PDB file of C-alpha atoms in Angstrom:
ATOM      1  CA  MET A   2      21.400  -0.260   0.808  1.00  0.00           C
ATOM      2  CA  SER A   3      24.085  -2.454  -0.851  1.00  0.00           C
ATOM      3  CA  ASP A   4      23.786  -1.998  -4.635  1.00  0.00           C
ATOM      4  CA  HIS A   5      23.558  -5.919  -4.890  1.00  0.00           C
ATOM      5  CA  GLU A   6      20.039  -5.779  -3.545  1.00  0.00           C
ATOM      6  CA  VAL A   7      18.901  -2.660  -5.750  1.00  0.00           C
ATOM      7  CA  GLY A   8      20.517  -4.958  -8.565  1.00  0.00           C
ATOM      8  CA  GLN A   9      18.171  -7.417  -7.555  1.00  0.00           C
ATOM      9  CA  VAL A  10      14.893  -5.578  -7.554  1.00  0.00           C
ATOM     10  CA  ARG A  11      15.644  -4.019 -10.762  1.00  0.00           C
ATOM     11  CA  ARG A  12      16.235  -6.778 -12.665  1.00  0.00           C
ATOM     12  CA  PHE A  13      13.222  -8.355 -11.015  1.00  0.00           C
ATOM     13  CA  TRP A  14      11.026  -5.740 -13.213  1.00  0.00           C
ATOM     14  CA  GLU A  15      13.011  -5.720 -15.873  1.00  0.00           C
ATOM     15  CA  GLY A  16      12.411  -9.326 -16.235  1.00  0.00           C
ATOM     16  CA  LEU A  17       8.388  -8.603 -16.485  1.00  0.00           C
ATOM     17  CA  GLY A  18       9.106  -5.726 -19.343  1.00  0.00           C
ATOM     18  CA  LEU A  19       8.307  -3.001 -16.891  1.00  0.00           C
ATOM     19  CA  PRO A  20       9.603   0.424 -16.455  1.00  0.00           C
ATOM     20  CA  GLY A  21       9.657  -0.039 -12.932  1.00  0.00           C
ATOM     21  CA  LEU A  22       7.369  -0.640  -9.813  1.00  0.00           C
ATOM     22  CA  VAL A  23       4.246   1.420  -8.698  1.00  0.00           C
ATOM     23  CA  ASP A  24       4.251   0.865  -4.884  1.00  0.00           C
ATOM     24  CA  VAL A  25       1.160   2.342  -3.356  1.00  0.00           C
ATOM     25  CA  HIS A  26       1.732   2.078   0.696  1.00  0.00           C
ATOM     26  CA  THR A  27       5.197   3.558   1.314  1.00  0.00           C
ATOM     27  CA  HIS A  28       5.372   5.433   4.560  1.00  0.00           C
ATOM     28  CA  PHE A  29       6.791   9.263   4.882  1.00  0.00           C
ATOM     29  CA  MET A  30       5.673  11.563   7.503  1.00  0.00           C
ATOM     30  CA  PRO A  31       6.889  14.351   9.747  1.00  0.00           C
ATOM     31  CA  GLU A  32       9.707  12.923  11.430  1.00  0.00           C
ATOM     32  CA  ARG A  33       9.196  13.318  14.850  1.00  0.00           C
ATOM     33  CA  VAL A  34       5.844  11.011  13.749  1.00  0.00           C
ATOM     34  CA  LEU A  35       7.842   8.609  12.038  1.00  0.00           C
ATOM     35  CA  ARG A  36      10.457   8.387  15.037  1.00  0.00           C
ATOM     36  CA  LYS A  37       7.462   7.566  17.149  1.00  0.00           C
ATOM     37  CA  VAL A  38       6.451   5.120  15.280  1.00  0.00           C
ATOM     38  CA  TRP A  39       9.668   3.267  14.917  1.00  0.00           C
ATOM     39  CA  ALA A  40      10.093   3.397  18.664  1.00  0.00           C
ATOM     40  CA  TYR A  41       6.335   1.756  18.985  1.00  0.00           C
ATOM     41  CA  PHE A  42       7.674  -1.150  16.968  1.00  0.00           C
ATOM     42  CA  ASP A  43      10.915  -1.253  18.766  1.00  0.00           C
ATOM     43  CA  ALA A  44       8.932  -1.709  21.815  1.00  0.00           C
ATOM     44  CA  LEU A  45       6.703  -4.195  20.499  1.00  0.00           C
ATOM     45  CA  GLY A  46       3.374  -1.930  21.017  1.00  0.00           C
ATOM     46  CA  PRO A  47      -0.048  -4.362  21.634  1.00  0.00           C
ATOM     47  CA  LEU A  48      -0.553  -2.897  18.048  1.00  0.00           C
ATOM     48  CA  THR A  49       1.969  -4.895  16.369  1.00  0.00           C
ATOM     49  CA  GLY A  50       0.905  -8.508  17.740  1.00  0.00           C
ATOM     50  CA  GLY A  51       3.719  -8.485  20.258  1.00  0.00           C
ATOM     51  CA  VAL A  52       5.746  -9.607  17.302  1.00  0.00           C
ATOM     52  CA  GLU A  53       9.749  -8.452  16.650  1.00  0.00           C
ATOM     53  CA  TRP A  54       9.549  -5.752  14.061  1.00  0.00           C
ATOM     54  CA  PRO A  55      13.082  -4.928  13.419  1.00  0.00           C
ATOM     55  CA  ILE A  56      12.677  -1.781  10.752  1.00  0.00           C
ATOM     56  CA  THR A  57      14.796  -2.827   7.758  1.00  0.00           C
ATOM     57  CA  TYR A  58      15.281   0.766   6.272  1.00  0.00           C
ATOM     58  CA  ARG A  59      15.842   3.051   9.245  1.00  0.00           C
ATOM     59  CA  HIS A  60      17.176   5.859   7.458  1.00  0.00           C
ATOM     60  CA  GLU A  61      16.525   9.753   6.660  1.00  0.00           C
ATOM     61  CA  GLU A  62      14.065  10.783   4.734  1.00  0.00           C
ATOM     62  CA  ASP A  63      16.076  12.148   1.767  1.00  0.00           C
ATOM     63  CA  GLU A  64      18.088   8.550   1.719  1.00  0.00           C
ATOM     64  CA  ARG A  65      14.456   6.611   1.939  1.00  0.00           C
ATOM     65  CA  ALA A  66      13.262   8.592  -0.940  1.00  0.00           C
ATOM     66  CA  GLU A  67      16.300   8.095  -3.139  1.00  0.00           C
ATOM     67  CA  LEU A  68      16.659   4.538  -1.865  1.00  0.00           C
ATOM     68  CA  LEU A  69      13.142   3.688  -3.858  1.00  0.00           C
ATOM     69  CA  ARG A  70      14.301   5.349  -6.785  1.00  0.00           C
ATOM     70  CA  ARG A  71      17.295   3.536  -7.288  1.00  0.00           C
ATOM     71  CA  PHE A  72      15.516   0.343  -6.234  1.00  0.00           C
ATOM     72  CA  GLY A  73      12.988   1.816  -9.896  1.00  0.00           C
ATOM     73  CA  VAL A  74       9.936   2.811  -8.126  1.00  0.00           C
ATOM     74  CA  ARG A  75       8.547   5.404 -10.034  1.00  0.00           C
ATOM     75  CA  ALA A  76       5.676   6.257  -7.965  1.00  0.00           C
ATOM     76  CA  PHE A  77       4.786   5.994  -4.321  1.00  0.00           C
ATOM     77  CA  THR A  78       2.642   7.593  -1.663  1.00  0.00           C
ATOM     78  CA  ALA A  79       3.457   9.024   2.207  1.00  0.00           C
ATOM     79  CA  MET A  80       1.333   6.825   4.022  1.00  0.00           C
ATOM     80  CA  LEU A  81      -0.099   9.057   6.884  1.00  0.00           C
ATOM     81  CA  TYR A  82      -2.302   8.815   9.870  1.00  0.00           C
ATOM     82  CA  PRO A  83      -3.575  10.376  13.028  1.00  0.00           C
ATOM     83  CA  HIS A  84      -4.150   8.704  16.098  1.00  0.00           C
ATOM     84  CA  LYS A  85      -6.435  11.220  17.616  1.00  0.00           C
ATOM     85  CA  ALA A  86      -8.765  14.569  16.812  1.00  0.00           C
ATOM     86  CA  GLY A  87      -6.818  17.573  15.602  1.00  0.00           C
ATOM     87  CA  MET A  88      -4.195  16.325  14.006  1.00  0.00           C
ATOM     88  CA  ALA A  89      -5.054  15.087  10.185  1.00  0.00           C
ATOM     89  CA  GLN A  90      -5.081  18.506   9.237  1.00  0.00           C
ATOM     90  CA  TRP A  91      -1.789  19.252  10.669  1.00  0.00           C
ATOM     91  CA  LEU A  92      -0.185  15.663   8.617  1.00  0.00           C
ATOM     92  CA  ASN A  93      -2.204  16.584   5.125  1.00  0.00           C
ATOM     93  CA  ASP A  94      -0.577  20.354   5.424  1.00  0.00           C
ATOM     94  CA  TRP A  95       2.529  18.432   5.454  1.00  0.00           C
ATOM     95  CA  ALA A  96       2.216  16.360   3.041  1.00  0.00           C
ATOM     96  CA  VAL A  97       1.563  19.038   0.795  1.00  0.00           C
ATOM     97  CA  ASP A  98       5.044  20.377   1.016  1.00  0.00           C
ATOM     98  CA  PHE A  99       6.341  16.790   0.880  1.00  0.00           C
ATOM     99  CA  ALA A 100       4.651  16.121  -2.307  1.00  0.00           C
ATOM    100  CA  ARG A 101       5.906  19.639  -3.730  1.00  0.00           C
ATOM    101  CA  ARG A 102       9.363  18.650  -3.058  1.00  0.00           C
ATOM    102  CA  THR A 103       9.312  14.882  -4.048  1.00  0.00           C
ATOM    103  CA  PRO A 104       7.438  14.871  -7.306  1.00  0.00           C
ATOM    104  CA  ASP A 105       7.491  11.149  -7.723  1.00  0.00           C
ATOM    105  CA  CYS A 106       5.241  10.657  -4.508  1.00  0.00           C
ATOM    106  CA  LEU A 107       1.203  10.824  -4.827  1.00  0.00           C
ATOM    107  CA  HIS A 108       0.410  13.852  -3.191  1.00  0.00           C
ATOM    108  CA  THR A 109      -1.213  11.688  -0.144  1.00  0.00           C
ATOM    109  CA  SER A 110      -3.474  13.057   2.380  1.00  0.00           C
ATOM    110  CA  THR A 111      -5.300  11.907   5.443  1.00  0.00           C
ATOM    111  CA  LEU A 112      -8.857  11.872   7.455  1.00  0.00           C
ATOM    112  CA  PHE A 113     -10.234  11.358  10.792  1.00  0.00           C
ATOM    113  CA  PRO A 114     -13.794  11.616  12.219  1.00  0.00           C
ATOM    114  CA  GLU A 115     -13.894  14.764  13.810  1.00  0.00           C
ATOM    115  CA  PRO A 116     -16.252  17.971  13.415  1.00  0.00           C
ATOM    116  CA  GLY A 117     -14.292  19.599  10.011  1.00  0.00           C
ATOM    117  CA  VAL A 118     -13.628  16.895   8.433  1.00  0.00           C
ATOM    118  CA  GLU A 119     -15.707  17.524   4.769  1.00  0.00           C
ATOM    119  CA  THR A 120     -13.945  20.424   4.395  1.00  0.00           C
ATOM    120  CA  TYR A 121     -10.559  19.381   5.217  1.00  0.00           C
ATOM    121  CA  VAL A 122     -11.267  16.685   2.859  1.00  0.00           C
ATOM    122  CA  ARG A 123     -12.522  18.810   0.185  1.00  0.00           C
ATOM    123  CA  ARG A 124      -9.423  21.462   0.600  1.00  0.00           C
ATOM    124  CA  ALA A 125      -6.944  18.575   0.570  1.00  0.00           C
ATOM    125  CA  VAL A 126      -9.068  17.297  -2.749  1.00  0.00           C
ATOM    126  CA  GLU A 127      -8.852  20.432  -4.441  1.00  0.00           C
ATOM    127  CA  ALA A 128      -5.466  21.031  -3.527  1.00  0.00           C
ATOM    128  CA  GLY A 129      -4.234  18.201  -5.788  1.00  0.00           C
ATOM    129  CA  ALA A 130      -4.137  14.823  -3.132  1.00  0.00           C
ATOM    130  CA  ARG A 131      -4.245  11.757  -5.126  1.00  0.00           C
ATOM    131  CA  VAL A 132      -4.587   9.420  -2.181  1.00  0.00           C
ATOM    132  CA  PHE A 133      -5.478   9.141   0.959  1.00  0.00           C
ATOM    133  CA  LYS A 134      -4.704   7.154   3.686  1.00  0.00           C
ATOM    134  CA  ALA A 135      -7.358   5.985   6.254  1.00  0.00           C
ATOM    135  CA  HIS A 136      -6.223   3.689   9.277  1.00  0.00           C
ATOM    136  CA  VAL A 137      -8.992   1.945  11.555  1.00  0.00           C
ATOM    137  CA  GLN A 138      -6.682   0.147  13.700  1.00  0.00           C
ATOM    138  CA  VAL A 139      -4.440   2.652  15.133  1.00  0.00           C
ATOM    139  CA  GLY A 140      -7.255   5.658  14.675  1.00  0.00           C
ATOM    140  CA  ALA A 141      -9.254   3.305  16.842  1.00  0.00           C
ATOM    141  CA  TYR A 142     -12.547   4.563  14.957  1.00  0.00           C
ATOM    142  CA  ASP A 143     -15.574   3.304  13.136  1.00  0.00           C
ATOM    143  CA  PRO A 144     -15.088   3.941   9.232  1.00  0.00           C
ATOM    144  CA  ALA A 145     -18.633   4.019   9.216  1.00  0.00           C
ATOM    145  CA  ASP A 146     -19.091   7.119  12.250  1.00  0.00           C
ATOM    146  CA  GLU A 147     -21.411   9.512  10.570  1.00  0.00           C
ATOM    147  CA  LEU A 148     -18.820  12.265  11.216  1.00  0.00           C
ATOM    148  CA  LEU A 149     -16.827  10.641   8.119  1.00  0.00           C
ATOM    149  CA  ASP A 150     -19.863  10.294   6.502  1.00  0.00           C
ATOM    150  CA  PRO A 151     -20.026  13.418   3.776  1.00  0.00           C
ATOM    151  CA  ALA A 152     -16.202  13.134   3.623  1.00  0.00           C
ATOM    152  CA  TRP A 153     -16.491   9.523   1.582  1.00  0.00           C
ATOM    153  CA  GLY A 154     -18.688  11.174  -0.180  1.00  0.00           C
ATOM    154  CA  VAL A 155     -16.262  13.863  -1.543  1.00  0.00           C
ATOM    155  CA  LEU A 156     -13.727  11.268  -2.284  1.00  0.00           C
ATOM    156  CA  ALA A 157     -16.375   8.940  -4.169  1.00  0.00           C
ATOM    157  CA  GLU A 158     -17.131  11.701  -5.938  1.00  0.00           C
ATOM    158  CA  ALA A 159     -13.733  12.743  -6.894  1.00  0.00           C
ATOM    159  CA  GLY A 160     -12.875   9.588  -7.688  1.00  0.00           C
ATOM    160  CA  THR A 161      -9.563   9.851  -5.161  1.00  0.00           C
ATOM    161  CA  PRO A 162      -8.329   6.343  -3.464  1.00  0.00           C
ATOM    162  CA  VAL A 163      -8.194   5.764  -0.082  1.00  0.00           C
ATOM    163  CA  VAL A 164      -6.041   3.254   0.918  1.00  0.00           C
ATOM    164  CA  VAL A 165      -7.517   1.760   4.351  1.00  0.00           C
ATOM    165  CA  HIS A 166      -6.084  -0.460   6.753  1.00  0.00           C
ATOM    166  CA  CYS A 167      -9.258  -1.955   8.017  1.00  0.00           C
ATOM    167  CA  GLY A 168      -8.423  -5.798   8.519  1.00  0.00           C
ATOM    168  CA  SER A 169      -7.764  -7.396  11.719  1.00  0.00           C
ATOM    169  CA  GLY A 170      -3.543  -7.788  11.335  1.00  0.00           C
ATOM    170  CA  PRO A 171      -1.378  -7.967  12.728  1.00  0.00           C
ATOM    171  CA  ALA A 172      -4.147  -6.827  15.651  1.00  0.00           C
ATOM    172  CA  PRO A 173      -7.371  -6.439  15.960  1.00  0.00           C
ATOM    173  CA  GLY A 174      -8.927  -3.424  17.411  1.00  0.00           C
ATOM    174  CA  LYS A 175     -12.359  -2.778  18.003  1.00  0.00           C
ATOM    175  CA  HIS A 176     -13.924  -1.274  14.751  1.00  0.00           C
ATOM    176  CA  THR A 177     -11.272  -3.592  12.121  1.00  0.00           C
ATOM    177  CA  GLY A 178     -12.457  -6.702  10.010  1.00  0.00           C
ATOM    178  CA  PRO A 179     -15.066  -6.432   7.178  1.00  0.00           C
ATOM    179  CA  GLU A 180     -18.436  -5.345   8.417  1.00  0.00           C
ATOM    180  CA  PRO A 181     -17.443  -1.922   9.527  1.00  0.00           C
ATOM    181  CA  ILE A 182     -15.868  -1.200   6.202  1.00  0.00           C
ATOM    182  CA  ALA A 183     -19.110  -3.128   4.439  1.00  0.00           C
ATOM    183  CA  ARG A 184     -21.259  -0.546   5.912  1.00  0.00           C
ATOM    184  CA  VAL A 185     -19.415   2.531   4.142  1.00  0.00           C
ATOM    185  CA  LEU A 186     -19.363   0.604   0.756  1.00  0.00           C
ATOM    186  CA  ALA A 187     -23.103   0.230   1.086  1.00  0.00           C
ATOM    187  CA  ARG A 188     -23.989   4.168   1.061  1.00  0.00           C
ATOM    188  CA  HIS A 189     -20.954   4.610  -1.057  1.00  0.00           C
ATOM    189  CA  PRO A 190     -20.429   2.236  -3.887  1.00  0.00           C
ATOM    190  CA  ARG A 191     -18.189   4.304  -5.986  1.00  0.00           C
ATOM    191  CA  LEU A 192     -15.675   4.964  -3.100  1.00  0.00           C
ATOM    192  CA  ARG A 193     -12.491   3.823  -4.725  1.00  0.00           C
ATOM    193  CA  LEU A 194     -11.029   1.963  -1.629  1.00  0.00           C
ATOM    194  CA  VAL A 195      -7.398  -0.326  -1.492  1.00  0.00           C
ATOM    195  CA  VAL A 196      -7.913  -2.438   1.175  1.00  0.00           C
ATOM    196  CA  ALA A 197      -4.135  -2.951   2.688  1.00  0.00           C
ATOM    197  CA  HIS A 198      -2.514  -5.838   3.562  1.00  0.00           C
ATOM    198  CA  LEU A 199      -5.046  -8.041   1.442  1.00  0.00           C
ATOM    199  CA  GLY A 200      -7.361  -7.046   4.550  1.00  0.00           C
ATOM    200  CA  MET A 201      -5.184  -9.496   6.523  1.00  0.00           C
ATOM    201  CA  PRO A 202      -6.216 -11.690   8.251  1.00  0.00           C
ATOM    202  CA  GLU A 203      -9.488 -11.799   7.042  1.00  0.00           C
ATOM    203  CA  TYR A 204      -8.661 -12.116   3.359  1.00  0.00           C
ATOM    204  CA  GLU A 205     -10.982 -13.929   1.991  1.00  0.00           C
ATOM    205  CA  ASP A 206     -14.068 -11.563   3.316  1.00  0.00           C
ATOM    206  CA  PHE A 207     -12.330  -8.925   1.999  1.00  0.00           C
ATOM    207  CA  LEU A 208     -11.860 -10.347  -1.733  1.00  0.00           C
ATOM    208  CA  ASP A 209     -15.912 -11.176  -1.184  1.00  0.00           C
ATOM    209  CA  LEU A 210     -16.225  -7.212  -1.164  1.00  0.00           C
ATOM    210  CA  ALA A 211     -14.151  -6.925  -4.240  1.00  0.00           C
ATOM    211  CA  GLU A 212     -16.106  -9.175  -5.994  1.00  0.00           C
ATOM    212  CA  ARG A 213     -19.085  -6.881  -5.177  1.00  0.00           C
ATOM    213  CA  TYR A 214     -18.108  -3.843  -5.596  1.00  0.00           C
ATOM    214  CA  VAL A 215     -15.858  -3.102  -8.561  1.00  0.00           C
ATOM    215  CA  GLU A 216     -13.770  -0.119  -7.612  1.00  0.00           C
ATOM    216  CA  VAL A 217     -13.155  -1.992  -4.316  1.00  0.00           C
ATOM    217  CA  ARG A 218      -9.345  -3.027  -4.838  1.00  0.00           C
ATOM    218  CA  LEU A 219      -6.245  -4.623  -2.505  1.00  0.00           C
ATOM    219  CA  ASP A 220      -2.797  -4.165  -1.906  1.00  0.00           C
ATOM    220  CA  THR A 221      -0.017  -6.486  -1.092  1.00  0.00           C
ATOM    221  CA  THR A 222       1.488  -4.988   1.557  1.00  0.00           C
ATOM    222  CA  MET A 223       3.535  -7.839   3.298  1.00  0.00           C
ATOM    223  CA  ALA A 224       0.984 -10.479   2.265  1.00  0.00           C
ATOM    224  CA  PHE A 225       2.686 -13.981   1.458  1.00  0.00           C
ATOM    225  CA  THR A 226       6.182 -12.898   2.849  1.00  0.00           C
ATOM    226  CA  ASP A 227       7.535 -15.677   5.169  1.00  0.00           C
ATOM    227  CA  PHE A 228       7.153 -12.893   7.919  1.00  0.00           C
ATOM    228  CA  SER A 229       3.471 -12.886   7.592  1.00  0.00           C
ATOM    229  CA  GLU A 230       2.600 -16.058   6.279  1.00  0.00           C
ATOM    230  CA  ARG A 231       3.802 -17.598   9.988  1.00  0.00           C
ATOM    231  CA  LEU A 232       1.107 -15.504  11.426  1.00  0.00           C
ATOM    232  CA  ALA A 233      -1.779 -15.104   8.941  1.00  0.00           C
ATOM    233  CA  PRO A 234      -1.288 -17.573   6.276  1.00  0.00           C
ATOM    234  CA  PHE A 235      -3.101 -16.882   3.130  1.00  0.00           C
ATOM    235  CA  PRO A 236      -5.194 -19.532   2.065  1.00  0.00           C
ATOM    236  CA  ARG A 237      -4.059 -21.377  -0.985  1.00  0.00           C
ATOM    237  CA  ARG A 238      -7.721 -21.895  -2.245  1.00  0.00           C
ATOM    238  CA  ALA A 239      -8.187 -18.477  -2.510  1.00  0.00           C
ATOM    239  CA  LEU A 240      -5.543 -18.102  -4.953  1.00  0.00           C
ATOM    240  CA  PRO A 241      -7.939 -18.628  -8.239  1.00  0.00           C
ATOM    241  CA  ARG A 242      -9.812 -15.560  -6.566  1.00  0.00           C
ATOM    242  CA  LEU A 243      -7.190 -13.363  -6.216  1.00  0.00           C
ATOM    243  CA  ALA A 244      -6.164 -14.329 -10.013  1.00  0.00           C
ATOM    244  CA  ASP A 245      -9.745 -13.409 -11.043  1.00  0.00           C
ATOM    245  CA  LEU A 246      -8.641 -10.088  -9.306  1.00  0.00           C
ATOM    246  CA  GLY A 247      -5.576  -9.746 -11.025  1.00  0.00           C
ATOM    247  CA  ASP A 248      -6.589  -6.171 -12.054  1.00  0.00           C
ATOM    248  CA  ARG A 249      -7.638  -4.922  -9.058  1.00  0.00           C
ATOM    249  CA  VAL A 250      -4.930  -5.680  -6.563  1.00  0.00           C
ATOM    250  CA  LEU A 251      -1.743  -3.208  -6.414  1.00  0.00           C
ATOM    251  CA  LEU A 252       1.628  -3.203  -5.113  1.00  0.00           C
ATOM    252  CA  GLY A 253       2.174  -2.110  -1.528  1.00  0.00           C
ATOM    253  CA  THR A 254       4.976  -3.001   0.534  1.00  0.00           C
ATOM    254  CA  ASP A 255       5.025  -0.724   3.698  1.00  0.00           C
ATOM    255  CA  PHE A 256       8.899   0.399   3.202  1.00  0.00           C
ATOM    256  CA  PRO A 257      10.204   1.824   5.284  1.00  0.00           C
ATOM    257  CA  ASN A 258       8.859  -0.329   8.554  1.00  0.00           C
ATOM    258  CA  ILE A 259       9.136  -3.950   7.019  1.00  0.00           C
ATOM    259  CA  PRO A 260      11.110  -6.293   9.035  1.00  0.00           C
ATOM    260  CA  TYR A 261      12.957  -7.756   5.537  1.00  0.00           C
ATOM    261  CA  PRO A 262      14.562  -6.719   2.494  1.00  0.00           C
ATOM    262  CA  TYR A 263      11.872  -4.812  -0.027  1.00  0.00           C
ATOM    263  CA  LEU A 264      12.941  -7.779  -2.982  1.00  0.00           C
ATOM    264  CA  HIS A 265      11.464  -9.935  -0.103  1.00  0.00           C
ATOM    265  CA  GLN A 266       7.957  -8.568  -1.115  1.00  0.00           C
ATOM    266  CA  LEU A 267       8.253  -8.571  -4.908  1.00  0.00           C
ATOM    267  CA  HIS A 268       9.591 -12.628  -4.536  1.00  0.00           C
ATOM    268  CA  ALA A 269       6.658 -13.399  -2.377  1.00  0.00           C
ATOM    269  CA  LEU A 270       4.823 -12.244  -5.210  1.00  0.00           C
ATOM    270  CA  GLU A 271       6.329 -14.177  -7.823  1.00  0.00           C
ATOM    271  CA  ARG A 272       6.450 -17.616  -6.129  1.00  0.00           C
ATOM    272  CA  LEU A 273       2.687 -17.550  -6.106  1.00  0.00           C
ATOM    273  CA  GLU A 274       2.916 -18.569  -9.822  1.00  0.00           C
ATOM    274  CA  LEU A 275       0.157 -16.728 -10.912  1.00  0.00           C
ATOM    275  CA  GLY A 276       1.763 -15.748 -14.511  1.00  0.00           C
ATOM    276  CA  ASP A 277       3.936 -12.929 -15.526  1.00  0.00           C
ATOM    277  CA  ALA A 278       0.942 -10.797 -16.991  1.00  0.00           C
ATOM    278  CA  TRP A 279      -0.471 -10.629 -13.503  1.00  0.00           C
ATOM    279  CA  LEU A 280       2.810  -9.915 -12.287  1.00  0.00           C
ATOM    280  CA  ARG A 281       3.147  -6.881 -14.369  1.00  0.00           C
ATOM    281  CA  GLY A 282      -0.380  -6.169 -13.454  1.00  0.00           C
ATOM    282  CA  VAL A 283      -0.221  -5.837  -9.526  1.00  0.00           C
ATOM    283  CA  CYS A 284       3.641  -4.436  -9.982  1.00  0.00           C
ATOM    284  CA  HIS A 285       2.937  -1.357 -12.263  1.00  0.00           C
ATOM    285  CA  ASP A 286      -0.010  -1.334 -14.400  1.00  0.00           C
ATOM    286  CA  ASN A 287      -2.886  -1.748 -12.528  1.00  0.00           C
ATOM    287  CA  ALA A 288      -1.697   1.461 -10.000  1.00  0.00           C
ATOM    288  CA  ALA A 289      -0.377   3.262 -12.724  1.00  0.00           C
ATOM    289  CA  ARG A 290      -4.082   3.040 -14.872  1.00  0.00           C
ATOM    290  CA  LEU A 291      -5.749   3.564 -11.198  1.00  0.00           C
ATOM    291  CA  PHE A 292      -3.636   7.090 -11.122  1.00  0.00           C
ATOM    292  CA  GLY A 293      -3.223   8.334 -14.660  1.00  0.00           C
ATOM    293  CA  LEU A 294       0.309   6.855 -15.448  1.00  0.00           C
ATOM    294  CA  PRO A 295       1.659   5.422 -18.524  1.00  0.00           C
ATOM    295  CA  GLU A 296       0.805   1.820 -18.215  1.00  0.00           C
ATOM    296  CA  SER A 297       4.220  -0.483 -19.935  1.00  0.00           C
ATOM    297  CA  ARG A 298       4.015  -1.951 -22.972  1.00  0.00           C
ATOM    298  CA  PRO A 299       6.514  -5.510 -23.597  1.00  0.00           C
ATOM    299  CA  SER A 300       9.110  -4.643 -25.554  1.00  0.00           C
ATOM    300  CA  GLN A 301       9.842  -7.806 -27.076  1.00  0.00           C
ATOM    301  CA  GLY A 302       7.984 -10.885 -28.284  1.00  0.00           C
ATOM    302  CA  SER A 303       4.262 -12.176 -26.617  1.00  0.00           C
ATOM    303  CA  PRO A 304       4.308 -13.669 -22.881  1.00  0.00           C
ATOM    304  CA  GLY A 305       5.586 -17.122 -23.341  1.00  0.00           C
ATOM    305  CA  SER A 306       8.059 -16.597 -26.419  1.00  0.00           C
ATOM    306  CA  PRO A 307      11.964 -17.043 -25.911  1.00  0.00           C
ATOM    307  CA  GLY A 308      13.531 -13.367 -24.570  1.00  0.00           C
ATOM    308  CA  SER A 309      10.053 -12.400 -23.609  1.00  0.00           C
ATOM    309  CA  PRO A 310       8.873 -11.499 -19.914  1.00  0.00           C
ATOM    310  CA  GLY A 311       6.912 -14.374 -19.886  1.00  0.00           C
ATOM    311  CA  SER A 312       9.194 -16.875 -20.749  1.00  0.00           C
ATOM    312  CA  GLN A 313      11.208 -19.427 -18.749  1.00  0.00           C
ATOM    313  CA  GLU A 314      14.645 -17.981 -20.028  1.00  0.00           C
ATOM    314  CA  SER A 315      13.433 -14.414 -18.844  1.00  0.00           C
ATOM    315  CA  ARG A 316      11.981 -15.991 -15.425  1.00  0.00           C
ATOM    316  CA  GLU A 317      15.623 -17.601 -14.568  1.00  0.00           C
ATOM    317  CA  SER A 318      17.202 -14.349 -15.307  1.00  0.00           C
ATOM    318  CA  ARG A 319      15.257 -12.483 -12.565  1.00  0.00           C
ATOM    319  CA  GLU A 320      16.187 -15.541 -10.089  1.00  0.00           C
ATOM    320  CA  SER A 321      19.996 -14.987 -10.572  1.00  0.00           C
TER     321      SER A 321
END
C-alpha cells in the first residue's frame, strides 16, 4: 500500500486531534480459513449478494497487521467466526495465540449454538477475551437458540462486548433481521451487543434497539461507503437519530475484506457532516471507553476555534 494512502489516513485522525483510530471490526483468522473466505468472495457466493467484491488488502498476516499500525490504528480485532458446530473452540484456541503475539489486537473469541458452548465461552472470558464475534448470517443459526442462552448470560455478566452480524445485508439469511436478536436482548438486556454494519439494510430497526437498550451499540462497517450506498442506502431521515446515539457508534471497516481503500470508510463518515465531536467519538473515544483504553484529549483550542480539530482550517487540512 502506498505511503500516500497511509499519510492521508493519518492526516484524517490527526486533524481531529486524536491519538489514532480504534477499529472494532477487522478480520484475522487462521490463514487457511481466511483463504477460503477470500475464495468465497472471489466466487461471488450467495452470501455476498452476487456482487463483485475484490479484496483490497490481500496480504500476508504480518503485512496486514503492520499496515493497520501504519494507518495509526491503536487497537483492532480478529473477527473470526464458525460456520458449523465443532469449529468455534478451535478458532478460539488460535485467537489466544494471535492475541499473545499481536498485543494491539483486542483478544477476540467466537461461539456457536452447540453443546458445551457455555463452557468454552466462560473459558475464553477467563483467558482474557475482550470481544466476541457472532455471525448469524454465515453461521445460519438463531441467536435466540436455547443452546446459546447460558453463553449470552456469561457474556452479559462479564460485560464482554459481542460484535454481531445480524442484519440482512449483503444477503438475507434465515435468522437475520432485528427480531431474532431482539429476543436475545429481551432475555439479556445488559448484553453489550455491537450491531455490525449498523444493521444494514434494516438500519432503522436496529436504531430502535439501540434506543431501547443502553448497552446496544452500532459499528460503521461499510456503511455510507459508495459501495454500500448503491446496494442499501442509509435513510437520510435517520441521521439525527444516529447523531443522538453518537456515544454508542463505533468505527468498523471489515479490513482487509473491503472492495475499496481503508480511507474511503473514514471519508464516508466525514461527509455525513455530523460534526468533529461525533467523529472523534466514533473513530476512537467510544471504543476506547468500551475497552478501557485511554481516551483522546484535544490538544489545542475548543471545537470551532482557529486551528482546533473542529475548525474549518482543520477540516481543509484533512481534505488536502
